[in-house]
PDB file of C-alpha atoms and ligand atoms in Angstrom:
ATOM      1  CA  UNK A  19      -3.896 -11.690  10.359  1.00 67.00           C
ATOM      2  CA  UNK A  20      -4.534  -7.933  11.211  1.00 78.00           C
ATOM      3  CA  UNK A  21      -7.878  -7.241  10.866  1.00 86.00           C
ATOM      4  CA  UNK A  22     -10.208  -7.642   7.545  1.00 95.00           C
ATOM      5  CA  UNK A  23      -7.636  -8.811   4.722  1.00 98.00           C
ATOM      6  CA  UNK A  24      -7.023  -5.621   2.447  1.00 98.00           C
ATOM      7  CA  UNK A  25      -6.799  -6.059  -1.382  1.00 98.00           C
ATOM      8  CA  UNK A  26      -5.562  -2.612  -2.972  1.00 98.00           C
ATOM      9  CA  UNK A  27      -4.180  -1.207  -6.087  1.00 98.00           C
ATOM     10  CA  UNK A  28      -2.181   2.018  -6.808  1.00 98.00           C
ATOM     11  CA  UNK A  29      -2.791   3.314 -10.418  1.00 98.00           C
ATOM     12  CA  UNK A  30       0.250   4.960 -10.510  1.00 98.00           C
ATOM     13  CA  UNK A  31       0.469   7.217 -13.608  1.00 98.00           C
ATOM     14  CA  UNK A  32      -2.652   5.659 -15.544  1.00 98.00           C
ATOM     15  CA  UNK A  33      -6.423   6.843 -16.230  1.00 98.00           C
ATOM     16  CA  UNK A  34      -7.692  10.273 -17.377  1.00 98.00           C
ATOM     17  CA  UNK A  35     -10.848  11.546 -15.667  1.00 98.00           C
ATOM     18  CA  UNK A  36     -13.382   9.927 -17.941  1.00 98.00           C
ATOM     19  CA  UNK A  37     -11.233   6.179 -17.000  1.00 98.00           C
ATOM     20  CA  UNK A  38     -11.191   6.971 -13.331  1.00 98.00           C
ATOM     21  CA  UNK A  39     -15.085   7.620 -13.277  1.00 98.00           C
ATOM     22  CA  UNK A  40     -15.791   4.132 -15.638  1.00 98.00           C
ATOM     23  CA  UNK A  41     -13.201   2.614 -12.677  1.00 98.00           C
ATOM     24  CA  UNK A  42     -15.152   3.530  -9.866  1.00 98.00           C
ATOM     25  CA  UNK A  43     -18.669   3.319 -10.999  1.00 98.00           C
ATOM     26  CA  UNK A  44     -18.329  -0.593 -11.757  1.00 98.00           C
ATOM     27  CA  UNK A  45     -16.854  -0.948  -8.311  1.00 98.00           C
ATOM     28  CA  UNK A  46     -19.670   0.614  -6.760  1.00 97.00           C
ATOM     29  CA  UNK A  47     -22.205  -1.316  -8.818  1.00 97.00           C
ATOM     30  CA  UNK A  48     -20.329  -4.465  -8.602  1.00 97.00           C
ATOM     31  CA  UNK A  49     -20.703  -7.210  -5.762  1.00 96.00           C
ATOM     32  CA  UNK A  50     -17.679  -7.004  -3.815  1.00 97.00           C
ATOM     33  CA  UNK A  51     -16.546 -10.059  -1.016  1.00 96.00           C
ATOM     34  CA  UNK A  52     -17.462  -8.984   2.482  1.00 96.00           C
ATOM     35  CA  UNK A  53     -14.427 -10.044   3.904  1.00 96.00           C
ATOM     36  CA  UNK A  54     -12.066  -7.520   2.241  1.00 98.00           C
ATOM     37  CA  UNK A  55     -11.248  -4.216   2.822  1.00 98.00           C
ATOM     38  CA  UNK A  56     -11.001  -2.993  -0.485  1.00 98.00           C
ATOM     39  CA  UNK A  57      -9.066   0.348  -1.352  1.00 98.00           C
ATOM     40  CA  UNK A  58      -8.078   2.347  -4.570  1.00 98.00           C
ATOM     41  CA  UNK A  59      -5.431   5.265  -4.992  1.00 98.00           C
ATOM     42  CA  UNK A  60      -6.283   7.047  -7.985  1.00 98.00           C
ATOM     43  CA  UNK A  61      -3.495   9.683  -9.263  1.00 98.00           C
ATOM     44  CA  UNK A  62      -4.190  13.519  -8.129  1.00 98.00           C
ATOM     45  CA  UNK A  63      -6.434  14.580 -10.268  1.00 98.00           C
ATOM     46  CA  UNK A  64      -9.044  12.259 -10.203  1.00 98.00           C
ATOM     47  CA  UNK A  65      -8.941  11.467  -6.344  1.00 98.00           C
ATOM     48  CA  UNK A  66     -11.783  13.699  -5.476  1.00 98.00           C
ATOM     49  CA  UNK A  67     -14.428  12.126  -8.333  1.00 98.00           C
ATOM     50  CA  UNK A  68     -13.501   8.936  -7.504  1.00 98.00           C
ATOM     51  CA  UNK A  69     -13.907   9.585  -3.647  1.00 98.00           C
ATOM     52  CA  UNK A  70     -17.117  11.087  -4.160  1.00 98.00           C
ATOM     53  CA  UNK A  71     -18.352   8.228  -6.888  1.00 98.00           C
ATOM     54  CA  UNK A  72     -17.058   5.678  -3.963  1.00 98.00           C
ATOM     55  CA  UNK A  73     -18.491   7.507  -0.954  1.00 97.00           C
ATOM     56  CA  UNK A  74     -20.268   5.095   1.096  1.00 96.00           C
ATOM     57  CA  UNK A  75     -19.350   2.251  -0.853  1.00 97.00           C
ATOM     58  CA  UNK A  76     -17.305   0.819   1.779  1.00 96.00           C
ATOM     59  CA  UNK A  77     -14.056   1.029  -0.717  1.00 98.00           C
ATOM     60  CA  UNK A  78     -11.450   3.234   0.136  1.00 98.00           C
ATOM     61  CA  UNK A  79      -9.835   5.781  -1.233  1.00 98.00           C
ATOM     62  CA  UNK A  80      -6.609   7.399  -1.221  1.00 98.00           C
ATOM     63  CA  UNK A  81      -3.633   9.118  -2.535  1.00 99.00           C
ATOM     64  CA  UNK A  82      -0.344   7.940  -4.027  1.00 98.00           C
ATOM     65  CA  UNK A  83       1.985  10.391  -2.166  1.00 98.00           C
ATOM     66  CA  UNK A  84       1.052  13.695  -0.697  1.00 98.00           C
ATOM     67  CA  UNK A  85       3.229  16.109   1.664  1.00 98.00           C
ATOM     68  CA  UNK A  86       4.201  16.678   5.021  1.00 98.00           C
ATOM     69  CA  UNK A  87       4.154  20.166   5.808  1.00 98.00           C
ATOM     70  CA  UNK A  88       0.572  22.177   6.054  1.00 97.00           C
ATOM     71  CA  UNK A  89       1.018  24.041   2.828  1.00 98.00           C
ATOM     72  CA  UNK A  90       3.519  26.716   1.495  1.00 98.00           C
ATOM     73  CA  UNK A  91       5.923  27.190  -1.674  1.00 98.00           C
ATOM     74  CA  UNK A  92       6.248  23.530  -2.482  1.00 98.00           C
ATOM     75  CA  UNK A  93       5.648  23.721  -6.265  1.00 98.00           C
ATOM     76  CA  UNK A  94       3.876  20.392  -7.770  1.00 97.00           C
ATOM     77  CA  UNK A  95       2.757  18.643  -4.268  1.00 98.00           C
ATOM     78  CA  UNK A  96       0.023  18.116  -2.193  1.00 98.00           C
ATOM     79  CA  UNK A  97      -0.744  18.507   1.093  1.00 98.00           C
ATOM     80  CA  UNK A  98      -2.470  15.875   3.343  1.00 98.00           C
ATOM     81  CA  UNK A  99      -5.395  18.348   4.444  1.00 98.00           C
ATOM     82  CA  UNK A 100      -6.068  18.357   0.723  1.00 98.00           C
ATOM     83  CA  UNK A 101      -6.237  14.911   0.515  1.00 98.00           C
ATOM     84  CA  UNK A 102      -8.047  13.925   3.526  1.00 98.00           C
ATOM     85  CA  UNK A 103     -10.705  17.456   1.992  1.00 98.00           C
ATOM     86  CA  UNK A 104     -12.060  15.799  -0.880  1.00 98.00           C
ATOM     87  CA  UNK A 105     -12.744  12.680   0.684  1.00 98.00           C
ATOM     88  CA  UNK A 106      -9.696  10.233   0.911  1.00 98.00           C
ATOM     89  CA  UNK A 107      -8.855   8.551   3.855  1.00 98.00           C
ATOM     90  CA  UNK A 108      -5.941   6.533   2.991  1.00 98.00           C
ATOM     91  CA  UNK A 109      -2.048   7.946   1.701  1.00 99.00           C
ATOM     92  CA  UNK A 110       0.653   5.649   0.533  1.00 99.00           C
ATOM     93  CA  UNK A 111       3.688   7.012   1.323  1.00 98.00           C
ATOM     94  CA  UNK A 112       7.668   5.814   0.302  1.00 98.00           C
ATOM     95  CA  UNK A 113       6.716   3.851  -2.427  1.00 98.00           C
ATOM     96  CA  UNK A 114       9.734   2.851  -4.199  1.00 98.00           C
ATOM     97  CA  UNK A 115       9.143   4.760  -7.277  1.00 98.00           C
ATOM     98  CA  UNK A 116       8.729   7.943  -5.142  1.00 98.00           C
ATOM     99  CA  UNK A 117      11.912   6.989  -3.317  1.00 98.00           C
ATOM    100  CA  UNK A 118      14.091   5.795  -6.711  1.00 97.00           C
ATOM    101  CA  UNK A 119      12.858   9.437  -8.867  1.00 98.00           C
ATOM    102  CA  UNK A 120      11.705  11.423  -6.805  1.00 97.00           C
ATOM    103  CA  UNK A 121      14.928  10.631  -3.878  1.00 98.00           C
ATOM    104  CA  UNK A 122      12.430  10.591  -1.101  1.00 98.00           C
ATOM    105  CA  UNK A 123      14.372   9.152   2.282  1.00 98.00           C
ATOM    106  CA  UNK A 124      13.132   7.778   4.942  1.00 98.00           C
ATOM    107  CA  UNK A 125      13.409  11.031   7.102  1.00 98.00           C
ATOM    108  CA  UNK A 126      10.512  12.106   4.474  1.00 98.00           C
ATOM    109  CA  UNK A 127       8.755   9.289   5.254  1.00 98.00           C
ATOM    110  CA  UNK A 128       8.790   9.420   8.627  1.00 98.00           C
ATOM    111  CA  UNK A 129       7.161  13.426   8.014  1.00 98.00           C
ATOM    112  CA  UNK A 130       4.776  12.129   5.668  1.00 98.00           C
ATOM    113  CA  UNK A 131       3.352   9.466   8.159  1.00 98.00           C
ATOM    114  CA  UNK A 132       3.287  11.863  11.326  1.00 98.00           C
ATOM    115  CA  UNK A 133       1.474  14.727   8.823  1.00 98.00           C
ATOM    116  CA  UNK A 134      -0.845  12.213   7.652  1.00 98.00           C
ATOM    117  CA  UNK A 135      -1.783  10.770  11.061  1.00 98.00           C
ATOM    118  CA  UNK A 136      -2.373  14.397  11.961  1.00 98.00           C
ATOM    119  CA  UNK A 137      -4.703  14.974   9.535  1.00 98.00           C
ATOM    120  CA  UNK A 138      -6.962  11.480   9.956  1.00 98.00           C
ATOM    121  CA  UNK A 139      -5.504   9.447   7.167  1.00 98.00           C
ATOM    122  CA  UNK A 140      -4.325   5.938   7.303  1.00 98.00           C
ATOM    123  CA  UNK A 141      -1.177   5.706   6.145  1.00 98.00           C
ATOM    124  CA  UNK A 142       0.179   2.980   3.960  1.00 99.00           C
ATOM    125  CA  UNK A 143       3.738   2.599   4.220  1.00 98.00           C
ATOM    126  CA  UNK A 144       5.847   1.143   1.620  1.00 98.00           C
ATOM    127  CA  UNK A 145       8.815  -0.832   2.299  1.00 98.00           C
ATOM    128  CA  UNK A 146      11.398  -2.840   0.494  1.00 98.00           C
ATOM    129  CA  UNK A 147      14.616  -4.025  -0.859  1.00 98.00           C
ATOM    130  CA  UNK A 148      16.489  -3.428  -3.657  1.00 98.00           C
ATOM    131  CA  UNK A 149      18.007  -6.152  -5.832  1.00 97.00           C
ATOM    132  CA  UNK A 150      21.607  -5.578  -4.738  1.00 98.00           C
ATOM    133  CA  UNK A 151      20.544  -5.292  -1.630  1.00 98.00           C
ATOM    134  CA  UNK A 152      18.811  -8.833  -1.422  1.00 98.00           C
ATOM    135  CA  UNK A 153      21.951  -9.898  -3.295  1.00 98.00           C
ATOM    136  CA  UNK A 154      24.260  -8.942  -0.647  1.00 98.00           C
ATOM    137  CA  UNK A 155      21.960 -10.111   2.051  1.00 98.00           C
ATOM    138  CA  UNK A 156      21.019  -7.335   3.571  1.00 98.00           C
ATOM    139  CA  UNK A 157      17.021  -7.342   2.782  1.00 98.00           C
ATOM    140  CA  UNK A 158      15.765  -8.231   6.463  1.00 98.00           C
ATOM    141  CA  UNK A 159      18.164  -4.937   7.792  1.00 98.00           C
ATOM    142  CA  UNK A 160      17.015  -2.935   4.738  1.00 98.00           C
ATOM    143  CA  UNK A 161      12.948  -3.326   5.710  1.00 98.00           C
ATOM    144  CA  UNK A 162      13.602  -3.113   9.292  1.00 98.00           C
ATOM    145  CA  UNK A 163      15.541   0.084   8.567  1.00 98.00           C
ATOM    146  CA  UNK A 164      12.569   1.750   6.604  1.00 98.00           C
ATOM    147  CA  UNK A 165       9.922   0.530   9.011  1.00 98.00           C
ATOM    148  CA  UNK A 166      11.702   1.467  12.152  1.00 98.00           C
ATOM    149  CA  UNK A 167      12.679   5.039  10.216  1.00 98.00           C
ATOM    150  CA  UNK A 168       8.937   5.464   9.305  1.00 98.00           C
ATOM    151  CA  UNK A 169       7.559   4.704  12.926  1.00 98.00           C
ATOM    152  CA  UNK A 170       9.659   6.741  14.996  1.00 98.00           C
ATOM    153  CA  UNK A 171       8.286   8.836  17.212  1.00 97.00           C
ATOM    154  CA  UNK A 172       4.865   7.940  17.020  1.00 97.00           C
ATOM    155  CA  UNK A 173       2.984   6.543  20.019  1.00 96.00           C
ATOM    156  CA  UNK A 174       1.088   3.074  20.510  1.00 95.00           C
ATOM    157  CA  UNK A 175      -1.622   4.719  19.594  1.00 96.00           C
ATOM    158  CA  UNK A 176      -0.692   5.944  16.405  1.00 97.00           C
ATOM    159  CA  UNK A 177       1.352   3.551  15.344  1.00 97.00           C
ATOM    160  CA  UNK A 178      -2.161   1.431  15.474  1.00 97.00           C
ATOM    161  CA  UNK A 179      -3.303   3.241  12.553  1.00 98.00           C
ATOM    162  CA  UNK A 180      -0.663   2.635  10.002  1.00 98.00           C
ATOM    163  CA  UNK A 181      -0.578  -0.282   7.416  1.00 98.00           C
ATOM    164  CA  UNK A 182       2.551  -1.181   5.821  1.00 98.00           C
ATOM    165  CA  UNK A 183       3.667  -2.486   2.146  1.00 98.00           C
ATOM    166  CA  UNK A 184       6.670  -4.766   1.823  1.00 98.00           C
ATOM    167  CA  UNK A 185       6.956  -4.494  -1.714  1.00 98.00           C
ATOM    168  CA  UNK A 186      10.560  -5.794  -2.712  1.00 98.00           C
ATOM    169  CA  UNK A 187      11.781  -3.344  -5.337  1.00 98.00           C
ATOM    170  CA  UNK A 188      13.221  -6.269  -7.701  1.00 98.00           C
ATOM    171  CA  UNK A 189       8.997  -7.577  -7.769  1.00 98.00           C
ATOM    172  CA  UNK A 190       7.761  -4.450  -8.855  1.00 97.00           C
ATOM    173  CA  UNK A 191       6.934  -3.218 -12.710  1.00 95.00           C
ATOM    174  CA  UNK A 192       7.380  -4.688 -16.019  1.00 94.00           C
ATOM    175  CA  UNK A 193      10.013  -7.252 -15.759  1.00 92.00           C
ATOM    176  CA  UNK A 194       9.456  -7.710 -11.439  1.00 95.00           C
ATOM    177  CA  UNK A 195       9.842 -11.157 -10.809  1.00 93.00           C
ATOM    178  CA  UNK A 196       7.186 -11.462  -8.435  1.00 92.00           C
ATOM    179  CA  UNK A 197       8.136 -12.796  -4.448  1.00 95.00           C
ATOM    180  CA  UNK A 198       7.214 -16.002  -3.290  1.00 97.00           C
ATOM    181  CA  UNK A 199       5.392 -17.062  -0.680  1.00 97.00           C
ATOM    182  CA  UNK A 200       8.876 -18.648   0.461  1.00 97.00           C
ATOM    183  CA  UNK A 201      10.749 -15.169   0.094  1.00 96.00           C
ATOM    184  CA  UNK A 202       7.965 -12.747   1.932  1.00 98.00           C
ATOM    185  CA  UNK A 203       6.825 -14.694   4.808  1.00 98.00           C
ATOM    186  CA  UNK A 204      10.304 -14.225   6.662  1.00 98.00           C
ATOM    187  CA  UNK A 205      10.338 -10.464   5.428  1.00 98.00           C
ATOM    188  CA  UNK A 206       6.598 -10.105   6.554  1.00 98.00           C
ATOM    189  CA  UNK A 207       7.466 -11.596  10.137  1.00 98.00           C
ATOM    190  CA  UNK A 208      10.822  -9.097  10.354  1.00 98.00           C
ATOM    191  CA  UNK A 209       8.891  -6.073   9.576  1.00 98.00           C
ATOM    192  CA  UNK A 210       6.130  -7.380  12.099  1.00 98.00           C
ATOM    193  CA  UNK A 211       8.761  -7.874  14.866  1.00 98.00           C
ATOM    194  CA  UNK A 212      10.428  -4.770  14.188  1.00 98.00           C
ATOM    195  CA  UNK A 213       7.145  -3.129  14.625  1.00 98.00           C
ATOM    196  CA  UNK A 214       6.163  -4.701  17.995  1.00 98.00           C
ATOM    197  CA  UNK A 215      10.022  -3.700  19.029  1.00 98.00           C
ATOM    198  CA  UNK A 216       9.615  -0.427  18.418  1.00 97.00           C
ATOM    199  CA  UNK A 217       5.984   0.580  19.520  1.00 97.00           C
ATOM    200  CA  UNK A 218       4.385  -2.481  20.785  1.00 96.00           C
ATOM    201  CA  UNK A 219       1.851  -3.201  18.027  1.00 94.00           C
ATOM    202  CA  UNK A 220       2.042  -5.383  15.288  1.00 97.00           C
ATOM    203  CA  UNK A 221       1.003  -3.965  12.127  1.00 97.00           C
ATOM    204  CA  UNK A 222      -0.615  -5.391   8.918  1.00 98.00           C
ATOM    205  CA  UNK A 223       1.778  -5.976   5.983  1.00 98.00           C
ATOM    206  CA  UNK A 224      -0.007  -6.277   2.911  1.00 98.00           C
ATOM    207  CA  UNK A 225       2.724  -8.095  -0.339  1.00 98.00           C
ATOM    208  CA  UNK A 226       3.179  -5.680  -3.073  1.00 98.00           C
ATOM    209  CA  UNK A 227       5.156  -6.553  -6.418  1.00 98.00           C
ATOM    210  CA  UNK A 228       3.616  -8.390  -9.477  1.00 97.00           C
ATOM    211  CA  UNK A 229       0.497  -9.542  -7.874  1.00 98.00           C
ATOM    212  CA  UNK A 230      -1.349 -11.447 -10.252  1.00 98.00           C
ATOM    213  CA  UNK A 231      -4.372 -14.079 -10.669  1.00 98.00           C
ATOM    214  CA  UNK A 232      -1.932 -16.432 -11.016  1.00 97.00           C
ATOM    215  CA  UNK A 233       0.210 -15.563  -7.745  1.00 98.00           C
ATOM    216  CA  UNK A 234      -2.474 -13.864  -5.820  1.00 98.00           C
ATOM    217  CA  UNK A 235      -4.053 -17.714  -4.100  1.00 98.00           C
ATOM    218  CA  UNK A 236      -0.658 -18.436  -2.554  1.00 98.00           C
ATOM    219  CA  UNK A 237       0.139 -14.913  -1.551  1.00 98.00           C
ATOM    220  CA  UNK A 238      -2.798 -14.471   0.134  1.00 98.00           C
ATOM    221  CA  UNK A 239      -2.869 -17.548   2.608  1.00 97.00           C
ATOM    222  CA  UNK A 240       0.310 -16.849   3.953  1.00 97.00           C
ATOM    223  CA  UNK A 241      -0.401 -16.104   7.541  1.00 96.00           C
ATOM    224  CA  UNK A 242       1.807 -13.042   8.143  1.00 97.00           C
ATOM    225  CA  UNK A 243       0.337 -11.748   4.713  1.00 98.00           C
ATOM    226  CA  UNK A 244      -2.521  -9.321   5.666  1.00 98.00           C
ATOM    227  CA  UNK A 245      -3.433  -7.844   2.192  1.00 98.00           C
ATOM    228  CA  UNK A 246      -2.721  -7.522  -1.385  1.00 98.00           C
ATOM    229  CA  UNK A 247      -1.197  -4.125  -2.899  1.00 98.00           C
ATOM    230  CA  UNK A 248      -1.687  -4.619  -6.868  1.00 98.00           C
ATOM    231  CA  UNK A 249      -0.560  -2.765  -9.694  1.00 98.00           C
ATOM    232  CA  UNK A 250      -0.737  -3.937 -13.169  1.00 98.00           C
ATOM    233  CA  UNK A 251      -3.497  -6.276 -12.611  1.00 98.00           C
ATOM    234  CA  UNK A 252      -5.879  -4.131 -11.301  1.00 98.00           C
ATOM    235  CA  UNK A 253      -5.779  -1.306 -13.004  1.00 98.00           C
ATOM    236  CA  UNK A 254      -9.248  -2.164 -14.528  1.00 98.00           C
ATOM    237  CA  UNK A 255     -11.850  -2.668 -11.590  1.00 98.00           C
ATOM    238  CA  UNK A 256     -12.634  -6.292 -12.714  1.00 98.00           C
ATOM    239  CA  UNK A 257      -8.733  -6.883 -12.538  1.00 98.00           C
ATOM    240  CA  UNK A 258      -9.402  -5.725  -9.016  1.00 98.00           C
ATOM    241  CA  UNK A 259     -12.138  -7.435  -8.097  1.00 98.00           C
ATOM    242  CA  UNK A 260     -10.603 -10.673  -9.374  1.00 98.00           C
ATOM    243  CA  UNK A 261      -7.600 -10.638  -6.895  1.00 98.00           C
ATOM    244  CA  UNK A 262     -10.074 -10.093  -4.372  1.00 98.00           C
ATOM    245  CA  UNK A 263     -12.231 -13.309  -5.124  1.00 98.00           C
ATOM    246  CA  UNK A 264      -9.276 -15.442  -6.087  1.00 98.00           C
ATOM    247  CA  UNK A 265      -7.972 -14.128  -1.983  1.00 98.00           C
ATOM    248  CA  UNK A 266     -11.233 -14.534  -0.487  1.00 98.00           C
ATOM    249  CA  UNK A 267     -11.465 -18.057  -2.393  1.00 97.00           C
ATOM    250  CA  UNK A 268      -7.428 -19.131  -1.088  1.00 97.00           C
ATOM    251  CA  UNK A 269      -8.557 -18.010   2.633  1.00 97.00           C
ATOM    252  CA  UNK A 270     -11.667 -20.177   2.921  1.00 96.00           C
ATOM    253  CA  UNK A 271      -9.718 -23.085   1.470  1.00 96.00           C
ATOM    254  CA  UNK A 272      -6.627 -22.778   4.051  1.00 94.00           C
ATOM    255  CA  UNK A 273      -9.205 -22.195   6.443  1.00 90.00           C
ATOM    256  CA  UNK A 274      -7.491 -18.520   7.072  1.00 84.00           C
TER     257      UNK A 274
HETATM  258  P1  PGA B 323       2.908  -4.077  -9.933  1.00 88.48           P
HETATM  259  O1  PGA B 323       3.038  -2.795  -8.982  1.00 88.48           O
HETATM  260  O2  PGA B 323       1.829  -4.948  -9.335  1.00 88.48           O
HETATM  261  O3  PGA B 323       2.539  -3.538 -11.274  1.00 88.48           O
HETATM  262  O4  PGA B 323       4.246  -4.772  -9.897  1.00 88.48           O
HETATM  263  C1  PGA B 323       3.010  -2.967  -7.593  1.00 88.48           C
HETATM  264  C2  PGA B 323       3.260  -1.681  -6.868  1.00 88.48           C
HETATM  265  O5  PGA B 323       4.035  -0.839  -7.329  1.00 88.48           O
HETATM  266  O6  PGA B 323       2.679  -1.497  -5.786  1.00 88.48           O
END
């Protein structure tokens, strides 16, 4: 495992501004397990009140998508100085919803990660197969492709700071069947090993794609499995908090 284990949740398009402040005031009153690095990527608008509600909490913070270059005509984005200016430190970037609607590549990933690297944040790239894709066997090639696209060019160093996703595009959503154990690990270790090919580090790899209380347990103790990236489930803060015990609660039983 790579560092603290890291239990997350994107809201994708969900909470108004009154939501987003109820989300983040129970996390920072709530007790929250030591042993996970707990994060939270509001939508635009509410990332700056719910960095500021977090602030010191020990909880990330960060954005859903934001852009490469410094600023400009680029009607509807954000820029990563914005994000990392009203308090975020973390940016996931080539999530498969961004890359299915919005036809982000993985040249744009690869921007994304050296603009947000230049500008402090950590950031979380997401990675994964389609259906037809694991269907005609080409998975392993597809995540090494998007990893290895996404790291080039950087150096050790800065490869150190990034945290990837493998969130299998058939797991994800209403009607994602989510991975198991069985189907990740050998993803996990590919993406790993393409990593440590490329740059000489391995990176974490947190599982993304229908996490749930009843999945989360056996996700969690796999040993290549270094975090948690949740949707659905924790888009309430006790939904969050609950992956994050059930994880805590799997570890200490494998003795991770
Ligand atoms: P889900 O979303 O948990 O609702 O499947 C996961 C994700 O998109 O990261």
């Amino acid at each position: 495992m790579i560092g603290k284990f890291r239990v997350g949740t994107g809201w994708k398009m969900n909470h108004t501004l009154a939501m987003a402040r109820d989300y983040a005031g129970t996390l920072a009153a709530a007790e929250r397990p030591e042993e996970i690095d707990l994060f939270v990527l509001p939508p635009a608008t509410a990332l700056a009140e719910v960095a500021r509600l977090l602030a010191g909490s020990g909880v990330r913070v960060g954005a859903q998508n934001a852009h490469w270059a410094e600023k400009g005509a680029w009607t509807g984005e954000i820029s990563m100085t914005m994000v990392a200016d009203v308090g975020a430190s973390l940016v996931a970037l080539g999530h498969s919803e961004r890359r299915a609607h919005f036809a982000e590549t993985d040249l744009d990933v690869n921007r994304k990660v050296r603009a947000a690297l230049d500008h402090g944040l950590t950031p979380l790239v997401c990675v994964g197969e389609t259906a037809d894709e694991k269907r005609l066997g080409v998975a392993v090639a597809t995540n090494v492709r998007q990893a290895r696209m996404a790291l080039a060019g950087l150096t050790h160093a800065e490869a150190a700071r990034v945290w990837l996703a493998y969130e299998p595009v058939w797991a994800i959503g209403e009607g994602g069947v989510p991975a198991t154990p069985e189907d990740a690990q050998p993803i996990h270790r590919a993406i790993k090993q393409a990593v440590v090919d490329l740059v000489g580090i391995e990176p974490p790899v947190l599982y993304g794609g229908s996490v749930n209380p009843q999945n989360a347990r056996a996700l969690a103790v796999v040993p290549e499995v270094d975090g948690l990236f949740v949707g659905r489930s924790a888009w309430t803060a006790p939904g969050l908090l609950e992956i994050a015990r059930l994880a805590v609660e799997a570890r200490a039983d494998a003795g991770a």
